[in-house]
XYZ file of C-alpha atoms in Angstrom:
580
model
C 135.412 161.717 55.495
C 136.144 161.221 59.126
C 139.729 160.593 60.771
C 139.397 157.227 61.320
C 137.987 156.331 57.874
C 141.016 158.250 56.606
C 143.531 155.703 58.439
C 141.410 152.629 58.342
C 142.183 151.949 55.019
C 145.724 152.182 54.576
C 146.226 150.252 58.138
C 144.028 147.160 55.704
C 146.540 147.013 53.594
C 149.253 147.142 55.933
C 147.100 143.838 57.408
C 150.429 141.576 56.471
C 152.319 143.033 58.802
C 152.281 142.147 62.660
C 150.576 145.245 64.695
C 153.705 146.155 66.070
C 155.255 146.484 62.483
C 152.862 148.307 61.615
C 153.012 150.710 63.978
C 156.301 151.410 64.128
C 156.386 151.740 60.048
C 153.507 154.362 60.839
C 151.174 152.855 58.011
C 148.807 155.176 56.808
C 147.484 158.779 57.153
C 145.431 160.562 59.782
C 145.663 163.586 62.359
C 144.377 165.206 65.463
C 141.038 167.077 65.463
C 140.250 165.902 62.070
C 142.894 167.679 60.595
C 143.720 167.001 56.739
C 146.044 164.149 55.987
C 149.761 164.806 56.078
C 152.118 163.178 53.798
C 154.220 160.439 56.238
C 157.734 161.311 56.570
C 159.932 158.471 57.732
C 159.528 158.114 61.232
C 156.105 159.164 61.303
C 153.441 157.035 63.869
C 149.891 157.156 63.069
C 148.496 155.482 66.344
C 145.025 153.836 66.208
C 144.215 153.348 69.599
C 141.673 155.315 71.266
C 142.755 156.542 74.730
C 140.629 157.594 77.516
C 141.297 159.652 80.908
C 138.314 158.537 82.509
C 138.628 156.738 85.804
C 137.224 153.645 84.990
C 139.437 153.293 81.519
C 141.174 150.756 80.330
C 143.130 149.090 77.266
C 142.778 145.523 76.297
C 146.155 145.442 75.329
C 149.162 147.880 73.996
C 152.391 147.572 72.047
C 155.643 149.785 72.566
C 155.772 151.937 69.345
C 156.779 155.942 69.250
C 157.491 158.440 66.553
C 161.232 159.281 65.540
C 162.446 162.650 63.859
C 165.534 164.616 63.696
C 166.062 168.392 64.346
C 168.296 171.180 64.546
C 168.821 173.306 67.545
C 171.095 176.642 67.841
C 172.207 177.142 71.511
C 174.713 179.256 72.570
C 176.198 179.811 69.010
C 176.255 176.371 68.517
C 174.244 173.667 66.514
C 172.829 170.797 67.929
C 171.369 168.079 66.330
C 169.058 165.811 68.418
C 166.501 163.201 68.047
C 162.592 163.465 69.116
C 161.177 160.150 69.913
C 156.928 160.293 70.714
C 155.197 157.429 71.911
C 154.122 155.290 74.451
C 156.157 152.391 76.992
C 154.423 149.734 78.896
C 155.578 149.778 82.768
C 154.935 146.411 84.096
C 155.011 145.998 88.007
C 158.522 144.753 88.900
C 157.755 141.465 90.697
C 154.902 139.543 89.017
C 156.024 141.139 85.652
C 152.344 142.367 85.015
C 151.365 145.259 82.414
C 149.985 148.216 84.416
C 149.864 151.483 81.988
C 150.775 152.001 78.410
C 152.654 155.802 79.051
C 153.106 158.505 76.582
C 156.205 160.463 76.407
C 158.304 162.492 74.625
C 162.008 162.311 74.583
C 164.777 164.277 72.984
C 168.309 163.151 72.782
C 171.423 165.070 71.710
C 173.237 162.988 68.788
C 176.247 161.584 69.403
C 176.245 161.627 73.299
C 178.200 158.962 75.182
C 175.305 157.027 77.253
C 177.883 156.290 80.275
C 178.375 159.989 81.099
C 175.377 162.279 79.151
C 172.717 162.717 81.570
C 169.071 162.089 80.952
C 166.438 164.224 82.809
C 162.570 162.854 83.196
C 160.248 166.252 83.785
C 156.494 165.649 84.823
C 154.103 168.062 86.031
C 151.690 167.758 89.153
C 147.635 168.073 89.626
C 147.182 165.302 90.876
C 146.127 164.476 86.829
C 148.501 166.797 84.783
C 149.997 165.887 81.620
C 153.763 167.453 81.015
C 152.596 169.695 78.464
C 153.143 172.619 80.709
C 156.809 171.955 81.388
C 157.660 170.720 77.660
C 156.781 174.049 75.880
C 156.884 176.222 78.693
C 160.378 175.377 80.142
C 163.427 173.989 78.540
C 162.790 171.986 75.848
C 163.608 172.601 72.486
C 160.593 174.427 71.578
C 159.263 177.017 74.438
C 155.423 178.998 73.824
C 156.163 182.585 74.106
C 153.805 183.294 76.844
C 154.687 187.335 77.388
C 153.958 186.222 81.549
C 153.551 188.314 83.701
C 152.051 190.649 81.085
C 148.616 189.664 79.260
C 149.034 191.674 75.963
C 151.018 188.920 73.677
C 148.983 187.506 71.099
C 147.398 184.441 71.555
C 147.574 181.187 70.651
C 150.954 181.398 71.793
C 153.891 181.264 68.867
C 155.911 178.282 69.798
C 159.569 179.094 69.465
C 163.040 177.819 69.474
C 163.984 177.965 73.033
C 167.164 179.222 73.305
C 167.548 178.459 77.032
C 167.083 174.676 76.165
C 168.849 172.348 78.707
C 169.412 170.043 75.648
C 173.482 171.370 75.387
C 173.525 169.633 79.030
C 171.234 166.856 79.467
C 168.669 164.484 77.331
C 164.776 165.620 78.233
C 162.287 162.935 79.048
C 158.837 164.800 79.059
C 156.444 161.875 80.976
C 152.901 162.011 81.309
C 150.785 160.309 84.526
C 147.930 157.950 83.866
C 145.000 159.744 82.812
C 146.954 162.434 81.195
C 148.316 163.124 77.965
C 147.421 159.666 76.430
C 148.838 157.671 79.451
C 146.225 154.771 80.033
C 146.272 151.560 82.351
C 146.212 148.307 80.777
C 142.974 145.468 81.833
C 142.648 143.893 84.560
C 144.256 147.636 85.524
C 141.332 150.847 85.414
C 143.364 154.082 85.498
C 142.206 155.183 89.453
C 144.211 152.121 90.320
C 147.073 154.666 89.962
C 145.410 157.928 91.492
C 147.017 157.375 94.509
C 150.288 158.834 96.500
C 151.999 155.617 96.214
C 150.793 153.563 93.497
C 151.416 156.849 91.163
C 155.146 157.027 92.775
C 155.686 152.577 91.813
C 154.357 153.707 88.800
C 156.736 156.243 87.550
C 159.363 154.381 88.941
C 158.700 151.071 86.548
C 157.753 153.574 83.691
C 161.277 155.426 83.936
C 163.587 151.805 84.471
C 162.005 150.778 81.020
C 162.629 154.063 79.401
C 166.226 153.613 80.846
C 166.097 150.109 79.671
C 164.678 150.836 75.704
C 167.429 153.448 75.085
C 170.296 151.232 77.013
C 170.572 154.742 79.163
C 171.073 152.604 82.352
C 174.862 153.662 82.668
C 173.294 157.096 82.277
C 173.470 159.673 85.265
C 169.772 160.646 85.449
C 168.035 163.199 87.441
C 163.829 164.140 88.417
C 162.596 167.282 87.849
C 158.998 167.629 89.155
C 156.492 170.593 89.902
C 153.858 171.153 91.831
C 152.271 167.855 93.310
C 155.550 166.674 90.904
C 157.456 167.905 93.715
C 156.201 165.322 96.588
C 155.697 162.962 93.705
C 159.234 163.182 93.515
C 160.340 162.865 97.077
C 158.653 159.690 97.207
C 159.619 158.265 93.620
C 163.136 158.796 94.460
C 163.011 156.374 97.626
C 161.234 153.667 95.459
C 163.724 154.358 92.598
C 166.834 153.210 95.229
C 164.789 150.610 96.636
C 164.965 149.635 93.382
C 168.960 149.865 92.656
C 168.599 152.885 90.396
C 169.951 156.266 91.947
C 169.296 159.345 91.005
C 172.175 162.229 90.336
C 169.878 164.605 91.445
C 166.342 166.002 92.017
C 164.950 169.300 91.100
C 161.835 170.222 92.938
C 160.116 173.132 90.744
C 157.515 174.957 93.295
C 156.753 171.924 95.166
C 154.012 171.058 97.325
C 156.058 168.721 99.756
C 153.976 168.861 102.844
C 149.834 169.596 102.512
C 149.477 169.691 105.667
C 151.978 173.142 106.370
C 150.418 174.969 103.382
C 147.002 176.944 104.356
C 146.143 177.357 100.652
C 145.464 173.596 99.773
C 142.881 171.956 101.890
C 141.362 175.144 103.611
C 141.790 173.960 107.050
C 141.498 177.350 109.371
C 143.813 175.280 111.632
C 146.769 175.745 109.481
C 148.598 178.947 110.241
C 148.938 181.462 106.724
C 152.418 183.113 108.128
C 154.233 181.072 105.167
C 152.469 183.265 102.770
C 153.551 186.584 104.240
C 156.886 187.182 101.989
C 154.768 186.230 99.004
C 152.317 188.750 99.939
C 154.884 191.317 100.796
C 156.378 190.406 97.252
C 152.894 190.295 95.784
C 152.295 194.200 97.630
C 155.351 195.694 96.381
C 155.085 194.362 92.717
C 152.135 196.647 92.750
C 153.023 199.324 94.435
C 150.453 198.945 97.476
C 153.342 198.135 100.555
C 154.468 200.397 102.670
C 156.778 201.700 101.882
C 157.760 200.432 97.788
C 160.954 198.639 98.296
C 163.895 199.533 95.932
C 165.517 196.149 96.299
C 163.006 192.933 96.199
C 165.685 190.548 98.181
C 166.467 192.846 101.171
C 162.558 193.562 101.226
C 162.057 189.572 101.186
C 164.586 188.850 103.715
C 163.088 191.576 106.604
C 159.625 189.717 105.457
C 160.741 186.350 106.539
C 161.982 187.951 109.456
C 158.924 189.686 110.197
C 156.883 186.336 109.587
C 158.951 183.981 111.897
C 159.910 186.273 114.673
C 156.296 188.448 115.414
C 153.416 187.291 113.164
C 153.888 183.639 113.313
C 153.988 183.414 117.065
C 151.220 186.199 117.394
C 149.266 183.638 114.771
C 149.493 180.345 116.571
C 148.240 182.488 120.106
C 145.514 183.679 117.962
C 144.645 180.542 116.755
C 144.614 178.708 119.814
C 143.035 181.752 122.250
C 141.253 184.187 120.062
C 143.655 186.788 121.423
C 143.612 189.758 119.195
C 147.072 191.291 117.811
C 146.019 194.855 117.825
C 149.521 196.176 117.417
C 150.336 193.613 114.071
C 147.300 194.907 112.039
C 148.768 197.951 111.010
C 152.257 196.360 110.261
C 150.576 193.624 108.393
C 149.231 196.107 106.233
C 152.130 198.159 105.174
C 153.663 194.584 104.303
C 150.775 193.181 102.529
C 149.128 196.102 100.828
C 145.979 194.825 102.280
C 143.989 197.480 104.623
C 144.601 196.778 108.298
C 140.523 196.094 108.590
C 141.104 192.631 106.670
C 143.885 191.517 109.278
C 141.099 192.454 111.969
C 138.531 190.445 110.310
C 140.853 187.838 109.764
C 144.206 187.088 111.303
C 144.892 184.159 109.923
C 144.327 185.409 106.156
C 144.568 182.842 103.508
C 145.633 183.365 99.601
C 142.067 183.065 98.231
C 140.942 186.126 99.975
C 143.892 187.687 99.915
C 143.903 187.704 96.115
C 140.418 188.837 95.735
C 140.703 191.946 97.549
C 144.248 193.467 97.412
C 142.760 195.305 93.990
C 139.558 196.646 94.246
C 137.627 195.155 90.901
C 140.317 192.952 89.790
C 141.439 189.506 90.890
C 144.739 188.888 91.713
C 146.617 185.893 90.170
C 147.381 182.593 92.416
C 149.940 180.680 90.045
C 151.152 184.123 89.536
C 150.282 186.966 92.060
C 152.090 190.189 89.536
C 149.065 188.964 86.850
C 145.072 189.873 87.061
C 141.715 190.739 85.811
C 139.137 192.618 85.938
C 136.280 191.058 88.297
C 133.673 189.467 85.814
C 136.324 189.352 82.866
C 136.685 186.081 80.442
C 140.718 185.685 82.433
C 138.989 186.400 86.122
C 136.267 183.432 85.235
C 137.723 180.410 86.568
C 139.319 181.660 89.506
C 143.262 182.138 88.478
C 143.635 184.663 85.356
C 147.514 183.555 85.313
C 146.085 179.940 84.685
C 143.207 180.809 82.825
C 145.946 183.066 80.142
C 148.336 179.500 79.650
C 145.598 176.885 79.342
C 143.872 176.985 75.479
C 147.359 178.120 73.971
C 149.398 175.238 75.553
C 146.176 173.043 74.674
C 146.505 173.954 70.907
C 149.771 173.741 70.230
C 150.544 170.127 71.904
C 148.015 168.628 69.343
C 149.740 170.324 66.738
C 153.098 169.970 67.632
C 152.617 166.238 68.158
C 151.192 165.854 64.633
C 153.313 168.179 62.592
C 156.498 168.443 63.730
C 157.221 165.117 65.834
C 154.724 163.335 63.640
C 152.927 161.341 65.939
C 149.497 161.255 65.030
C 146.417 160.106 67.419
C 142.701 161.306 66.908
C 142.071 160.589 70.936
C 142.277 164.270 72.911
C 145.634 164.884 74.427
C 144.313 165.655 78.214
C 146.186 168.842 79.846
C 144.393 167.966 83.162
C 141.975 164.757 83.750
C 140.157 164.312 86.518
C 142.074 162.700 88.786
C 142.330 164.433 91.655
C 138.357 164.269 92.079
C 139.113 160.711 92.997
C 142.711 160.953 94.355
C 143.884 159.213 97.325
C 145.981 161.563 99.203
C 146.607 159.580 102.266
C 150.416 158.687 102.470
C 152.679 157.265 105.616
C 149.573 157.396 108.196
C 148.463 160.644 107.325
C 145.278 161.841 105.137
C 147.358 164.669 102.979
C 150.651 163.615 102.261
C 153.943 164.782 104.496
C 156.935 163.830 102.185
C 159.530 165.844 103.725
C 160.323 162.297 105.654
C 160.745 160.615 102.037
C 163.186 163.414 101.026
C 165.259 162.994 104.249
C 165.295 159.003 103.697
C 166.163 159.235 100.319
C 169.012 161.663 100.987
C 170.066 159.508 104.123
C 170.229 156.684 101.653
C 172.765 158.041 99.072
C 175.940 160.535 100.344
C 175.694 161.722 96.555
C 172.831 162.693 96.435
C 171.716 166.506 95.897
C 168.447 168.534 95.955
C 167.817 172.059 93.878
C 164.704 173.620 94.610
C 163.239 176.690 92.391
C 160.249 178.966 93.750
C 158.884 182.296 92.122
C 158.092 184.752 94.492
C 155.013 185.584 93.259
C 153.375 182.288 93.498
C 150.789 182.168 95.528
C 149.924 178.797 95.354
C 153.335 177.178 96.490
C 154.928 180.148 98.336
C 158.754 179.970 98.646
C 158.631 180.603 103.055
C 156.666 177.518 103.168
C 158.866 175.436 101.476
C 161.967 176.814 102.820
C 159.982 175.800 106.374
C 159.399 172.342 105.184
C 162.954 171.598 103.739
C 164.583 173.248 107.248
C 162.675 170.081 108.965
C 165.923 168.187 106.994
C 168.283 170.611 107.453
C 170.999 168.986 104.805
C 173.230 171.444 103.082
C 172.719 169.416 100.167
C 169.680 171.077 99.243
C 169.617 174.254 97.627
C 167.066 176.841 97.504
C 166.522 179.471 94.587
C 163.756 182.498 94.419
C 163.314 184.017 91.276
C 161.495 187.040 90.423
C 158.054 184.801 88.972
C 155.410 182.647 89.577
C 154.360 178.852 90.056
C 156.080 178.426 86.728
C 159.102 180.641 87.400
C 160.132 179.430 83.989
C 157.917 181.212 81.532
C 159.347 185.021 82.803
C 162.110 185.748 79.887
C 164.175 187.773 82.360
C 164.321 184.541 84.684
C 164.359 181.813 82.647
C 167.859 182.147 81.878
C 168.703 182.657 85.283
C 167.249 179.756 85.997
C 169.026 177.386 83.539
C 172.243 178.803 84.484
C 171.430 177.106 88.190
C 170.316 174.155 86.628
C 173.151 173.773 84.945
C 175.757 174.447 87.358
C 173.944 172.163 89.642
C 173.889 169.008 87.451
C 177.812 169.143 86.746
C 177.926 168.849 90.473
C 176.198 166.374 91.553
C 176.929 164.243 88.269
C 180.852 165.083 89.160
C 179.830 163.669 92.773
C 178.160 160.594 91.622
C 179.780 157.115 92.284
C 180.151 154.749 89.107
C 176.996 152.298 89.839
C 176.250 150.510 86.395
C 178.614 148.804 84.881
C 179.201 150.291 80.570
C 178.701 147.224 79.351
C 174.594 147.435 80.500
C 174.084 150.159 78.911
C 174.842 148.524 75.107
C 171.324 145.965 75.837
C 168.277 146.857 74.754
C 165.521 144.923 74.728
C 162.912 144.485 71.820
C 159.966 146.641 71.759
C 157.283 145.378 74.373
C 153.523 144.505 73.738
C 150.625 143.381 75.907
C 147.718 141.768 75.432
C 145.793 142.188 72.548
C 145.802 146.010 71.169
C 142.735 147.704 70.185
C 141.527 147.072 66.468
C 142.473 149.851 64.150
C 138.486 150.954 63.635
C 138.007 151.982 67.104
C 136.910 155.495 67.242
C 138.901 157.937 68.765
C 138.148 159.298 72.405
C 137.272 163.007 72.285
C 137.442 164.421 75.710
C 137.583 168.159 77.451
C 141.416 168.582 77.226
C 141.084 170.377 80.712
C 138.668 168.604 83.107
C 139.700 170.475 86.091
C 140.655 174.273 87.280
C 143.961 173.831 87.020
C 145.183 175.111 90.376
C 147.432 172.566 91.797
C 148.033 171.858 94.494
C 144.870 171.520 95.936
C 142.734 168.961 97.561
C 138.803 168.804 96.751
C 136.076 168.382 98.930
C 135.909 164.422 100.506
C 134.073 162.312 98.144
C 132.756 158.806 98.332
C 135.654 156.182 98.640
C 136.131 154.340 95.225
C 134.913 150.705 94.750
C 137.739 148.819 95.156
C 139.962 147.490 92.247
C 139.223 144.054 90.686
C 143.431 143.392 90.915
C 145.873 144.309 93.923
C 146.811 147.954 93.429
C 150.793 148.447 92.745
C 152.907 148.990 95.699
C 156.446 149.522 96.576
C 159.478 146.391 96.149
């Protein structure tokens, strides 16, 4: 018997009931993958509708309905009992009132926490076209995959774990996932590419976080962004449309971001780009492995005489290079001891970019680009797509979302929860005048707009992808000593190291109690008791609709990065969403 025959039934005799009853009694049976039947707990969702990632999808219609279950956490010697709520929101476009996306999400609340003063964090990962996945069980949420990073000996699938570096002792979680991912989908006249854009993506996680607010009367609530990757310009410009908006973020937390494509060599593979932003990460990269010159004892002294090194000789010997052809004899050698790399390499190539960097600082072996201390061996299963620290994360955290979803928060779909859509295939990256997107200037506004408001930004030295010089260069543009920068002995996700992880919460932590003990009184108590009733558009799919099986990774995931010009889309039947 297939999964939808197993539901179809009991949703008949559920046929009484309105659809949005019925949804949120989570009539009938059913699971992911054709899994067996689970007995429904209260609380339980079994969802019929059958999402799609494609870029031409849509949904006739959706209703507000999610999953609700109670746990038990043990942090810091002490119990905490919270509430997981799965399901989906409809953001409508804040003017005409129109339905644009029905978005999935996963929230977990802390019982007993007074709305006015508990603050609520909303994490999403980048792509362009990434679900959340990777910061829910890789990060701080209650559950964390034990990924043994930087090693590749832990057994795999992944266990999933109790995190015991949860940020849920200091702040609700709000795990969001774009359109296209997870099982975010536009509503009709809407096609999901109407939001695979710089801006229409930012309006859109703007309207999708006010009615999240709005549902669990959190609009008193301090709340704060937390976005990697592409999340991290993402981020920069959500926050501006957020004030426009009269909702003001605490704070933002920029995990590895990509703020400015056009500074980082490693995205678009422009040779006009100068690399020297990389050079501390290869120095770091060089002396993880024991190929610099000489092995540093201490990594931040080491770093420090890098950055040094890269702003005060290579960098200017880089941009004459690039602009005459003038060789830098005397750097080759220097670049070497730093890098690991022979000085022949810096000969051929003076401007040396992360791709070929990684493939031949180990002879045989490819060197990781989310993180640079991982690899494997040159024809190898990890080495095959291009990243072996990617290509370790991506089945594991694939498995265990499904599962997790269905099992332990109970929400139950048949459609494929999609890590990574295609998305960025058909992105548009133009923002502000420019073809790649510069949001350092969003930042600045946004801090220009609100005295209160601070920045933390986390980078892992060994990322090779996002290195932490060329961010520090981008946020020194700004120059606000409300930003604050912290490099961590890890990779693109700094997070999954055990030895940094807790490091890193700590600076989370003492980061939110400032800037929520800066933060002016802006909604009045009283708004955050009204919440509205449950939302539906349209008409909802019928309950025998099969469910959408799709590859739960459609892309290398290798974000940021920008693919090779395509064809501009047909344009959109509707106006695309914009800014108030």
């Amino acid at each position: 018997m297939t999964p939808e025959r197993k539901w179809r039934g009991p949703l008949r005799r559920c046929a009484a009931a309105a659809a949005l009853a019925a949804l949120l009694a989570g009539c009938g049976g059913g699971g992911d993958d054709g899994a067996a039947a689970l007995p429904d707990a209260p609380g339980t969702l079994n969802d019929p509708t059958a999402y799609s990632s494609l870029p031409e999808a849509t949904l006739p219609g959706a209703a507000e309905a999610a999953a609700v279950t109670r746990h038990r956490l043990l942090l810091g010697g002490r119990e905490i009992a919270y509430t997981a709520t799965a399901g989906h929101l409809i953001a409508r476009e804040p003017l005409a009132g129109a339905a644009q996306a029905s978005i999935f999400y996963v929230a977990y609340a802390a019982d007993g926490g007074d709305p006015a003063t508990r603050p609520v964090t909303f994490f999403y990962n980048g792509g362009p076209g990434s679900a959340s996945v990777w910061l829910h069980l890789g990060s701080f949420g209650p559950k964390r995959l034990a990924t043994g990073v930087p090693q590749t000996t832990a057994p795999r699938p992944f266990p999933l774990l109790d995190n015991t570096e949860s940020l849920l002792d200091t702040t609700d979680l709000v795990f969001v996932n774009a359109v296209g991912s997870g099982r975010s989908q536009a509503i009709a006249p809407y096609r999901n590419r109407d939001f695979w854009s710089v801006d229409a993506d930012a309006a859109l996680f703007r309207d999708a976080i006010r009615r999240w607010l709005q549902i669990h009367g959190r609009q008193a609530s301090p709340f704060f962004l937390y976005g990697e990757s592409y999340g991290g310009p993402r981020t920069a410009v959500l926050a501006r449309r957020l004030q426009e908006a009269g909702l003001w973020p605490a704070g933002l937390m920029l995990q590895s971001p990509a703020l400015d494509y056009n500074s980082n060599c490693g995205v678009g593979g422009s040779r006009s780009i100068p690399c020297s932003g990389y050079l501390p990460s290869y120095a770091a990269t060089a002396a993880w492995h024991r190929l610099s010159t000489p092995v540093p004892t201490e990594l931040d002294a080491w770093l420090s005489a890098a950055r040094e090194f890269a702003t005060v000789s290579y960098a200017p010997a880089l941009q004459s290079w690039l602009t005459t052809a003038a060789p830098a004899i005397d750097l080759w050698p220097t670049l070497a001891a730093w890098t690991g790399l022979p000085a022949v390499w810096w000969q051929q190539d003076f401007n040396l970019g992360p791709t070929r960097y990684r493939e031949n600082l180990i002879p045989g072996r490819l060197t990781g680009r989310y993180d640079a201390r991982m690899t494997a061996a040159l024809g190898s299963a990890l080495a095959a797509e291009g990243d072996p620290s990617s290509t370790w994360l991506g089945s594991s955290f694939a498995g265990a979302i499904d599962t997790y979803l269905r099992d332990t928060l109970r929400y139950r779909n048949a459609s494929t929860y999609v890590l990574l859509s295609s998305a960025i295939e058909h992105w548009d990256f133009s923002h502000a005048g420019r073809t790649l997107p510069d949001t350092v200037p969003d930042l600045a506004a946004a801090l220009a707009a609100d005295p209160a408001l601070r920045v933390l930004v986390l980078n892992g030295v060994y990322d090779l992808a996002t290195p932490f010089h060329v961010t520090e260069s981008d946020l020194a543009r700004i120059g606000s000593d409300r930003i604050s920068v912290h490099n961590y002995a890890g990779g693109h996700m700094s997070f999954l190291d055990d030895a940094t992880r807790p490091r890193q919460k700590a600076d989370i932590v003492a980061f939110m109690a400032r800037a929520s003990a800066d933060r002016p009184a802006r909604s009045a108590a009283l708004a955050a008791t009204v919440r509205p009733a449950p939302d539906r558009a349209g008409t909802p799919q019928p309950a025998d609709m099969p469910a959408v099986r799709e590859p739960a990774l459609q892309s290398p995931l290798r974000d940021p990065w920008v693919p090779t010009p395509r064809s501009p889309p047909p344009p959109a039947a509707v106006a695309r969403p914009g800014p108030l």
